[in-house]
GROMACS .gro file of C-alpha atoms in nm:
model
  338
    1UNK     CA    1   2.817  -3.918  -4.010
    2UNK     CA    2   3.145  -4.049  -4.191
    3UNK     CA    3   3.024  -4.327  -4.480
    4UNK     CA    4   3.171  -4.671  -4.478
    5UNK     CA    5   3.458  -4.653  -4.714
    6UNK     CA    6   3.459  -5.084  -4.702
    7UNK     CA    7   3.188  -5.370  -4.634
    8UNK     CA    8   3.149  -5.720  -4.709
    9UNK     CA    9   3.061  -5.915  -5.030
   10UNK     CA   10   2.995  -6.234  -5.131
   11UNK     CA   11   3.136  -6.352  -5.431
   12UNK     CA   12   3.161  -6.669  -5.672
   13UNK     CA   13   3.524  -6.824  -5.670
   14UNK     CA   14   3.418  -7.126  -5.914
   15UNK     CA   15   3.186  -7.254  -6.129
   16UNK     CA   16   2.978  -7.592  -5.968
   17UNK     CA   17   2.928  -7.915  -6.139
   18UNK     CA   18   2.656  -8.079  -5.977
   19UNK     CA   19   2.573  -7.965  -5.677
   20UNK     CA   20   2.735  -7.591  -5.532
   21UNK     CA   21   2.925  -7.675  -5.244
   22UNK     CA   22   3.042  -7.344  -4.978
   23UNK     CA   23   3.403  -7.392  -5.137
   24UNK     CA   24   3.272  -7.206  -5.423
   25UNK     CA   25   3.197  -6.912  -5.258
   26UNK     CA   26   3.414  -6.642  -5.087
   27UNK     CA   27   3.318  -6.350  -4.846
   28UNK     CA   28   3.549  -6.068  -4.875
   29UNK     CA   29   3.649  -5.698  -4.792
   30UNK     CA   30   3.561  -5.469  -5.102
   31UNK     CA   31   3.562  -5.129  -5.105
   32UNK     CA   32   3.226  -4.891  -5.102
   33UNK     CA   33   3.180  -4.595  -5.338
   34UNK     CA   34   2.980  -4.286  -5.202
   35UNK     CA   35   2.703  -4.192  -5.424
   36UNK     CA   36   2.750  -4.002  -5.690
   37UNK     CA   37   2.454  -3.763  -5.898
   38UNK     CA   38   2.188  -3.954  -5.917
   39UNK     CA   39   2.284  -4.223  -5.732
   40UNK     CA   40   2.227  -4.388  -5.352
   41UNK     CA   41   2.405  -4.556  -5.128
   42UNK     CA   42   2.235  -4.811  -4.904
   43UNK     CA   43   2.318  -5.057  -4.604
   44UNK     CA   44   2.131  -5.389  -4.676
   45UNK     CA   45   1.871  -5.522  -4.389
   46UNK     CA   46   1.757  -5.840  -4.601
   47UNK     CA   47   1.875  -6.019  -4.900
   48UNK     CA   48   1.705  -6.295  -5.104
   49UNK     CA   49   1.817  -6.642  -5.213
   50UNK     CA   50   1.624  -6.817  -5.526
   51UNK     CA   51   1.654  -7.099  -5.718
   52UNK     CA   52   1.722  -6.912  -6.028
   53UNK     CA   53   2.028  -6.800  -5.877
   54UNK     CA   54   2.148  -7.166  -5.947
   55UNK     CA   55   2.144  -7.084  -6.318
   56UNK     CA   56   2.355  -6.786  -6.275
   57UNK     CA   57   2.614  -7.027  -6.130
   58UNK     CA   58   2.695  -7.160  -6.509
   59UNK     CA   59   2.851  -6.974  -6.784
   60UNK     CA   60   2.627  -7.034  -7.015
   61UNK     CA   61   2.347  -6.801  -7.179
   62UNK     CA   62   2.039  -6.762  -7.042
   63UNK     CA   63   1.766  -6.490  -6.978
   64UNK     CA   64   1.982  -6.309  -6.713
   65UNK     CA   65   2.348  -6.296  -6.748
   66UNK     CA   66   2.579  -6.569  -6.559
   67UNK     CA   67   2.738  -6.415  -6.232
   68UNK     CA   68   3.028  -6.326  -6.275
   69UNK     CA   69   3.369  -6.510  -6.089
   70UNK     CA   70   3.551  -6.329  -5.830
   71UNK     CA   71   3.283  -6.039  -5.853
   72UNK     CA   72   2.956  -5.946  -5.624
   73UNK     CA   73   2.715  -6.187  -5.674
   74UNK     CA   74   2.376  -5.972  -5.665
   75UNK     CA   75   1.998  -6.031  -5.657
   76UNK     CA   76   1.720  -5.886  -5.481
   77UNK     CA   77   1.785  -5.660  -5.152
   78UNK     CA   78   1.589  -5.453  -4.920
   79UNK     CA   79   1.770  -5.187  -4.736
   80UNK     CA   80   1.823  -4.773  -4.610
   81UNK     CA   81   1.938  -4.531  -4.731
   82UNK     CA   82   2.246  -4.418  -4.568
   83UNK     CA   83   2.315  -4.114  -4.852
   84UNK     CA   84   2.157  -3.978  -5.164
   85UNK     CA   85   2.261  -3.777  -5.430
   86UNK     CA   86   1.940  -3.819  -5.605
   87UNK     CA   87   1.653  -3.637  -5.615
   88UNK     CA   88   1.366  -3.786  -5.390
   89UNK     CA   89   1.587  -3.977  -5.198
   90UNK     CA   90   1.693  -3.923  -4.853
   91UNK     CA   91   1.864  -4.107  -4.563
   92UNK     CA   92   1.623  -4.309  -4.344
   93UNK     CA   93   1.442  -4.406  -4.669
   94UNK     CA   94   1.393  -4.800  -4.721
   95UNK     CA   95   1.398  -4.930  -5.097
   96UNK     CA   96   1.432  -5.246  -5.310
   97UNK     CA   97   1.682  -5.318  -5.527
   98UNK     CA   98   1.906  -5.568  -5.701
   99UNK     CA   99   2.229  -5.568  -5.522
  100UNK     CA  100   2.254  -5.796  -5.277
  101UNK     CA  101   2.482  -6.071  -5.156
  102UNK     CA  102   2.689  -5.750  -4.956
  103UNK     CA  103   2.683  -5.518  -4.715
  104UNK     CA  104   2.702  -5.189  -4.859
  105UNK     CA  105   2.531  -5.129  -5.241
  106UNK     CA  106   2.554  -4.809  -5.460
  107UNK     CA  107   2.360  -4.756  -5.712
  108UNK     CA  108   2.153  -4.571  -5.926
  109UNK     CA  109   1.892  -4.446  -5.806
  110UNK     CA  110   1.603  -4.528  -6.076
  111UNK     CA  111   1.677  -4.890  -6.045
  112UNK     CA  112   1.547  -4.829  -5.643
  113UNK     CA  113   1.191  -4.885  -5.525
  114UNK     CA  114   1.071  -4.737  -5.250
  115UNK     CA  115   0.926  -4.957  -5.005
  116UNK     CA  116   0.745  -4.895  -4.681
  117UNK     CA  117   0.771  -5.090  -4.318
  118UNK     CA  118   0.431  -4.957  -4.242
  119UNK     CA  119   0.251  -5.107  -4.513
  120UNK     CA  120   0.485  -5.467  -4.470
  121UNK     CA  121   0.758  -5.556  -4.237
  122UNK     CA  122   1.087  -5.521  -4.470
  123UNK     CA  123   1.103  -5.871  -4.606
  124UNK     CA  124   0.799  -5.929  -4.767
  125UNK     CA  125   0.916  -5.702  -5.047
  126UNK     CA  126   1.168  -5.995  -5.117
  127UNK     CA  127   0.890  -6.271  -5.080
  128UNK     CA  128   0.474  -6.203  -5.068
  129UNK     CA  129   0.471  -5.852  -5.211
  130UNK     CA  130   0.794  -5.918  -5.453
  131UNK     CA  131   0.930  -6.142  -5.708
  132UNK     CA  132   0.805  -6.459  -5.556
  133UNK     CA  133   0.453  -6.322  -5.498
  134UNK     CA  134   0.441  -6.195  -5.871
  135UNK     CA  135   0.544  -6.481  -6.019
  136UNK     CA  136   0.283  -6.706  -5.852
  137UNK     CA  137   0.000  -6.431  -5.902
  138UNK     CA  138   0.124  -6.427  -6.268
  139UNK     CA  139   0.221  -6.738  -6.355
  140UNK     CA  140  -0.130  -6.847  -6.241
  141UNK     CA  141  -0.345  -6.621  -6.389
  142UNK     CA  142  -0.205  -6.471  -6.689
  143UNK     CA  143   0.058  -6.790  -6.812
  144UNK     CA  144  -0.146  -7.049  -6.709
  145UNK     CA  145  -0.537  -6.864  -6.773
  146UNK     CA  146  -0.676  -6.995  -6.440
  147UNK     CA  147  -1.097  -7.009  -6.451
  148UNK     CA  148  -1.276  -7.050  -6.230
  149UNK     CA  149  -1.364  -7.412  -6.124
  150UNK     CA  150  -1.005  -7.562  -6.226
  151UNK     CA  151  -0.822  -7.814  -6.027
  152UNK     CA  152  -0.474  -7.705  -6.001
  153UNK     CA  153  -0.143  -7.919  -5.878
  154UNK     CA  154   0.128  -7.709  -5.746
  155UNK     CA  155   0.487  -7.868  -5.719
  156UNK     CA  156   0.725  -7.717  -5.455
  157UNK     CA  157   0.396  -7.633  -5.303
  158UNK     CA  158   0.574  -7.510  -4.952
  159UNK     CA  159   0.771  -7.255  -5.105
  160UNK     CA  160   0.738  -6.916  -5.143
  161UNK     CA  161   0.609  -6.917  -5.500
  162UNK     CA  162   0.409  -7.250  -5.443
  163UNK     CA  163   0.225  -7.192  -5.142
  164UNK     CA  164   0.107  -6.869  -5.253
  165UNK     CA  165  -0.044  -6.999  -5.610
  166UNK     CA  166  -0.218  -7.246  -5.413
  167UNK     CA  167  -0.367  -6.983  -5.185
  168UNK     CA  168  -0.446  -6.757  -5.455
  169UNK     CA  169  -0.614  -7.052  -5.661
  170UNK     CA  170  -0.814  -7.118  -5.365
  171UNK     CA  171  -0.954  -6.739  -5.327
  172UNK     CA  172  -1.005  -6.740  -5.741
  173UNK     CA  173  -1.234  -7.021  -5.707
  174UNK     CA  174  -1.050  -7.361  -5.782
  175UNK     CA  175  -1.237  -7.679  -5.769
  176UNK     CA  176  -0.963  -7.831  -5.605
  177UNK     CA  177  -0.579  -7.741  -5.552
  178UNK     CA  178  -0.325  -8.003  -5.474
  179UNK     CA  179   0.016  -7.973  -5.372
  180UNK     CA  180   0.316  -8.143  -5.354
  181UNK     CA  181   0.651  -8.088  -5.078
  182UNK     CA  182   0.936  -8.274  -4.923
  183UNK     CA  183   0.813  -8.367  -4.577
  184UNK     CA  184   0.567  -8.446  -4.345
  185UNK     CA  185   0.559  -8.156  -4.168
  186UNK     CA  186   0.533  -7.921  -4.522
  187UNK     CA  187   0.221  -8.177  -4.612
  188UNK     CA  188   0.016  -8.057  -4.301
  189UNK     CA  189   0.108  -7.690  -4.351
  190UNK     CA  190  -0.031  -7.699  -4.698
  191UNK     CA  191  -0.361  -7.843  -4.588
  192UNK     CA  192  -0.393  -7.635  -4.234
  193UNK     CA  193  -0.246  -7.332  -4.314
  194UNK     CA  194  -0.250  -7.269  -4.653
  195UNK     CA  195  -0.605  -7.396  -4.742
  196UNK     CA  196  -0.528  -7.677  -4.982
  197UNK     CA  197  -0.732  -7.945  -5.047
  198UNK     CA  198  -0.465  -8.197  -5.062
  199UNK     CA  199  -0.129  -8.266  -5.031
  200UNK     CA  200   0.132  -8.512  -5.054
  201UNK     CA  201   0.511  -8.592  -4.936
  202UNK     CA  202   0.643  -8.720  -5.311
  203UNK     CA  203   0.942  -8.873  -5.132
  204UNK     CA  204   0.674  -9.095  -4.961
  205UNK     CA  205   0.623  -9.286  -5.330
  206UNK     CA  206   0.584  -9.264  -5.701
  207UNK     CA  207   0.448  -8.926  -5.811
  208UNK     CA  208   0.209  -9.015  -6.014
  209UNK     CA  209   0.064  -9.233  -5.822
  210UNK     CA  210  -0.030  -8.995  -5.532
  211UNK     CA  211  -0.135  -8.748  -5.764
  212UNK     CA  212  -0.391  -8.992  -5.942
  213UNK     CA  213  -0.521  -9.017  -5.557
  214UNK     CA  214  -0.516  -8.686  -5.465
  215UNK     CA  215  -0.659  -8.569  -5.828
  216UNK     CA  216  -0.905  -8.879  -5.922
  217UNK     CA  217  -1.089  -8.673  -6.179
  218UNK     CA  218  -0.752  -8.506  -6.278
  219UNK     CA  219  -0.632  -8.151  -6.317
  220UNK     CA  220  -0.660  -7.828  -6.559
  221UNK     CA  221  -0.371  -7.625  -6.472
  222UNK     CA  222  -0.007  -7.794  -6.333
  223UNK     CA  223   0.205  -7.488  -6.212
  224UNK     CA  224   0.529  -7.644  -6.228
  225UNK     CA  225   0.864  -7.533  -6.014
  226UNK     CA  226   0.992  -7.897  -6.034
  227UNK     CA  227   1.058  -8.087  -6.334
  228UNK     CA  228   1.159  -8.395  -6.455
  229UNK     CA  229   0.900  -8.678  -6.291
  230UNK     CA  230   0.682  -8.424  -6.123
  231UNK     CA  231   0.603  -8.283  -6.470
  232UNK     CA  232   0.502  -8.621  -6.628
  233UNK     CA  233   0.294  -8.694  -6.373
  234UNK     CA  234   0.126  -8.397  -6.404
  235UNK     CA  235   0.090  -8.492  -6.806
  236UNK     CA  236  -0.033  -8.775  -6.715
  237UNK     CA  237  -0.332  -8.661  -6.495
  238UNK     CA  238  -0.413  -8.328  -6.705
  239UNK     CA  239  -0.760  -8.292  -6.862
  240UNK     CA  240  -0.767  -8.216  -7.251
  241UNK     CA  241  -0.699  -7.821  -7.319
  242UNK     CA  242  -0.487  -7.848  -6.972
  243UNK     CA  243  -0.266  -7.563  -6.922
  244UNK     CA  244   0.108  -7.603  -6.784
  245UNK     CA  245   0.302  -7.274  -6.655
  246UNK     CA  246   0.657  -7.418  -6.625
  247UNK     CA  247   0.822  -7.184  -6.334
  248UNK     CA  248   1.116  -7.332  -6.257
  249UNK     CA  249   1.299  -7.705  -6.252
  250UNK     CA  250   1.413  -7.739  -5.991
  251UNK     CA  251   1.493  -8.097  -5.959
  252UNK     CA  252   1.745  -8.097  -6.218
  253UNK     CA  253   1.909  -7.770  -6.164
  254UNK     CA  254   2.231  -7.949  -6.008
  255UNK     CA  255   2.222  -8.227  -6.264
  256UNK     CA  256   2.513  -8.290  -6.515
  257UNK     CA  257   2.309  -8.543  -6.695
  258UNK     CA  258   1.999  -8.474  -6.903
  259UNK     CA  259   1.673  -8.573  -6.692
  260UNK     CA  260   1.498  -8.876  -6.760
  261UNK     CA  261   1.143  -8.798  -6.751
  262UNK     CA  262   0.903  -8.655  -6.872
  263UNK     CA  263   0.876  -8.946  -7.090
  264UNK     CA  264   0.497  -8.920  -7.216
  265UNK     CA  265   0.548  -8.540  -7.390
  266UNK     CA  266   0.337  -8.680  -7.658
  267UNK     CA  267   0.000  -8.665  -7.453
  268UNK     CA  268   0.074  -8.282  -7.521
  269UNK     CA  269  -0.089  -8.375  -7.879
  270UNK     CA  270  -0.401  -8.590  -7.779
  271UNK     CA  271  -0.483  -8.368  -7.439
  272UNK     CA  272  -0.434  -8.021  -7.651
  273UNK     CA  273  -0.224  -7.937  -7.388
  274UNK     CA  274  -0.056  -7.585  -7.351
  275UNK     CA  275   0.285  -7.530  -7.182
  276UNK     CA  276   0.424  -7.245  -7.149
  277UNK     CA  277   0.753  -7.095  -6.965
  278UNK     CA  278   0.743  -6.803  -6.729
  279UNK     CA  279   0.977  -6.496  -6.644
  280UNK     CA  280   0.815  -6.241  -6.385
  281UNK     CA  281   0.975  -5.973  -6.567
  282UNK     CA  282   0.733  -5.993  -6.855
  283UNK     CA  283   0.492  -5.907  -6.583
  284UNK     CA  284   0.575  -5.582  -6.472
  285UNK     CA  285   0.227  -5.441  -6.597
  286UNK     CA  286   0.029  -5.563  -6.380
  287UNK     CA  287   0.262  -5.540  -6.094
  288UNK     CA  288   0.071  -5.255  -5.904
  289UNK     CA  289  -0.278  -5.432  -5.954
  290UNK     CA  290  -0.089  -5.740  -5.776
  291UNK     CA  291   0.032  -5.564  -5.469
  292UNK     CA  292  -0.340  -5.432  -5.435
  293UNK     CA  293  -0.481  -5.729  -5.473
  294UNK     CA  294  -0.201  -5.912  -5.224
  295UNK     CA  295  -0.164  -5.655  -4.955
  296UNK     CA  296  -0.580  -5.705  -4.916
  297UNK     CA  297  -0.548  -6.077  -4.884
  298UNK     CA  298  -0.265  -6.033  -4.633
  299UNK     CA  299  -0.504  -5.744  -4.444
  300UNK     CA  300  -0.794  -5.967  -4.422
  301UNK     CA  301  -0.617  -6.265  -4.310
  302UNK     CA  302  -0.722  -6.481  -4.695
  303UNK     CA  303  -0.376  -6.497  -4.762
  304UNK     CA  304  -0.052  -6.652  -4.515
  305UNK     CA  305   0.271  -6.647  -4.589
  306UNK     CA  306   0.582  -6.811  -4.430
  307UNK     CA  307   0.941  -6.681  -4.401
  308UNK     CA  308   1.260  -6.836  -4.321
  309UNK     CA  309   1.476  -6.599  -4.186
  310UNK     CA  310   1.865  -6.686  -4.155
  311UNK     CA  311   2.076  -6.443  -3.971
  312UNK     CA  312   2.401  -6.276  -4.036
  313UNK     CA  313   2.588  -6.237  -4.405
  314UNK     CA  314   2.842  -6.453  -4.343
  315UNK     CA  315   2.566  -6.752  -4.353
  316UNK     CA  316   2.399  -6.639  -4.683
  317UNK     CA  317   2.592  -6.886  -4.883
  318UNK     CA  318   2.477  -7.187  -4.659
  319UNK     CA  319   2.100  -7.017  -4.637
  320UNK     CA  320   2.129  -7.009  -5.081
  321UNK     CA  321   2.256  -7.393  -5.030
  322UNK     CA  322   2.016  -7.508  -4.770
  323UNK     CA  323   1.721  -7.349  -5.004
  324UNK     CA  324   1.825  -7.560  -5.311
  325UNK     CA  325   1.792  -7.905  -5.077
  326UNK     CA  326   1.446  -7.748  -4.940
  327UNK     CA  327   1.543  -7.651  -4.622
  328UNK     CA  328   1.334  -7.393  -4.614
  329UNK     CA  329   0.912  -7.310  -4.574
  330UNK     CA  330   0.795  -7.039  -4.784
  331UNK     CA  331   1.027  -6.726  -4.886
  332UNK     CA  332   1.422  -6.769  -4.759
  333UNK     CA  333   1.568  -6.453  -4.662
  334UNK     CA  334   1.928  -6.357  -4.510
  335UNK     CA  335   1.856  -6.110  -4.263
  336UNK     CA  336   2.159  -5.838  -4.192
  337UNK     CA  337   2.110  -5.709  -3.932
  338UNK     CA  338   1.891  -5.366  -3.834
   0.00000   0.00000   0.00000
């Protein structure tokens, strides 16, 4: 079989202000390197889109570096091996990795997992069983030291990080878990599907206000993928010794001017409060008791999860848009084809 000696990328033309529009993003012909010792090359079946990718977007330094213009944009993949120069490696396998946003990736092959469509189908490495699912099983119970018996609020509660804290909180033994999302019909999958107690639509009015109704007695731990007015409602409702595990924020990732809440940061004193920022990759120790632990919900039926799944490469740039403005429920994925 020959190899590909060309395949498709996706790359970043310009740097956004505001909001990314599709003008700043190009798909183009680039050529394919075979593998080389050590190294695998591998046709990509799924590709993720996140929020943090939005950060990447800006030349400015952060905790991962800023993509690059007129390069391949990367991020997480799932794909087969199509040939291997590396030892324990072979064509047919399937493995994770972080080069996505194309076609074709080569790589090395240490910085490949090997993933199974037996134990998952393909894309839930990208969602429940990956990143996502590790940041909300994390975030949760390590950043935020969930007990037993604490009411939790979840912001961005549909997505694939949110909707799986709130599940998880549920099966650790919350008192109560709230969530909030961006439409009527993500409201009723929270409280059907997903198990939570309570939900509300916080387009529908003032933040605050439906979390005081949802959360009368208030709330010990706000896992927080939103920002700006969600997170000062949540200071607002928090018990003292409340616990915050600031994920992402969402809300003012496309802003160019400084966000206007939270206004009441000075509760953090009185309350004893305890916020605290979290990247996955500080997590990596505990990432095997997490799949476990996952893969059993999942088996048993505790735990759902939602995908959306958006077709064809050439529409990963408007799936990555569509995800910042919430179009999607649960993990979004670019599928690319078997």
């Amino acid at each position: 079989m020959s190899l590909p000696t060309t395949g498709r990328e996706w790359q970043l033309t310009a740097r956004p202000d505001g909001w990314p529009t599709t003008e700043d993003f190009a798909l183009r012909e680039a050529p394919v390197r075979p593998p080389g010792e050590g190294q695998i090359l591998v046709r990509n079946l799924y590709m993720s889109v996140d929020p943090y990718m939005r950060g990447r977007m800006n030349d400015v330094k952060s905790y991962v570096p800023p993509f690059r213009l007129d390069k391949a944009m990367d991020g997480g993949a799932v794909g087969v091996v199509v040939a291997s120069e590396a030892e324990g490696f072979a064509p047919g396998d399937h493995v994770l990795h972080q080069l996505g946003w194309r076609e074709y990736a080569t790589l090395e092959a240490r910085h490949a997992t090997p993933v199974s469509p037996d134990l998952a189908p393909l894309s839930a490495y990208l969602g429940v069983l990956g990143m996502p699912g590790l940041t909300a099983y994390a975030g949760l119970l390590e950043v935020a030291s969930f007990k037993e018996g604490d009411a939790v609020f979840v912001s961005g509660a549909a997505g694939a990080v949110g909707s799986q804290v709130g599940q998880i909180a549920r099966l650790k033994g919350a008192s109560r878990v709230i969530g909030s999302a961006g439409s009527k019909e993500k409201v009723q999958l929270l409280t059907e599907e997903f198990g939570f107690d309570a939900a509300f639509n916080y387009k529908d009015g003032p933040v605050a206000e439906q979390l005081g109704q949802a959360a009368p007695d208030g709330i010990d731990v706000y896992f927080d993928n939103v920002g700006g007015e969600h997170l000062e409602a949540a200071i607002d409702s928090l018990r003292v010794h409340g616990r915050i595990a600031a994920c992402g924020m969402i809300a003012q990732y496309n802003d160019s001017e400084p966000p206007a809440a939270p206004r009441n940061m000075a509760q953090i004193i009185g309350k004893r409060l305890r916020l605290q920022g979290l990247l996955v990759a500080d997590h990596a120790p505990i990432q095997q008791q997490f799949v476990q632990e996952t893969a059993a919900w999942i088996n048993s039926g505790e735990l759902r999860y939602r995908e959306t799944v958006v077709d064809g490469l050439e529409n990963a740039a408007d799936a990555f848009l569509g995800m910042l403005r919430g179009a999607n429920t649960g993990k979004m994925v670019v599928g690319l084809g078997d």
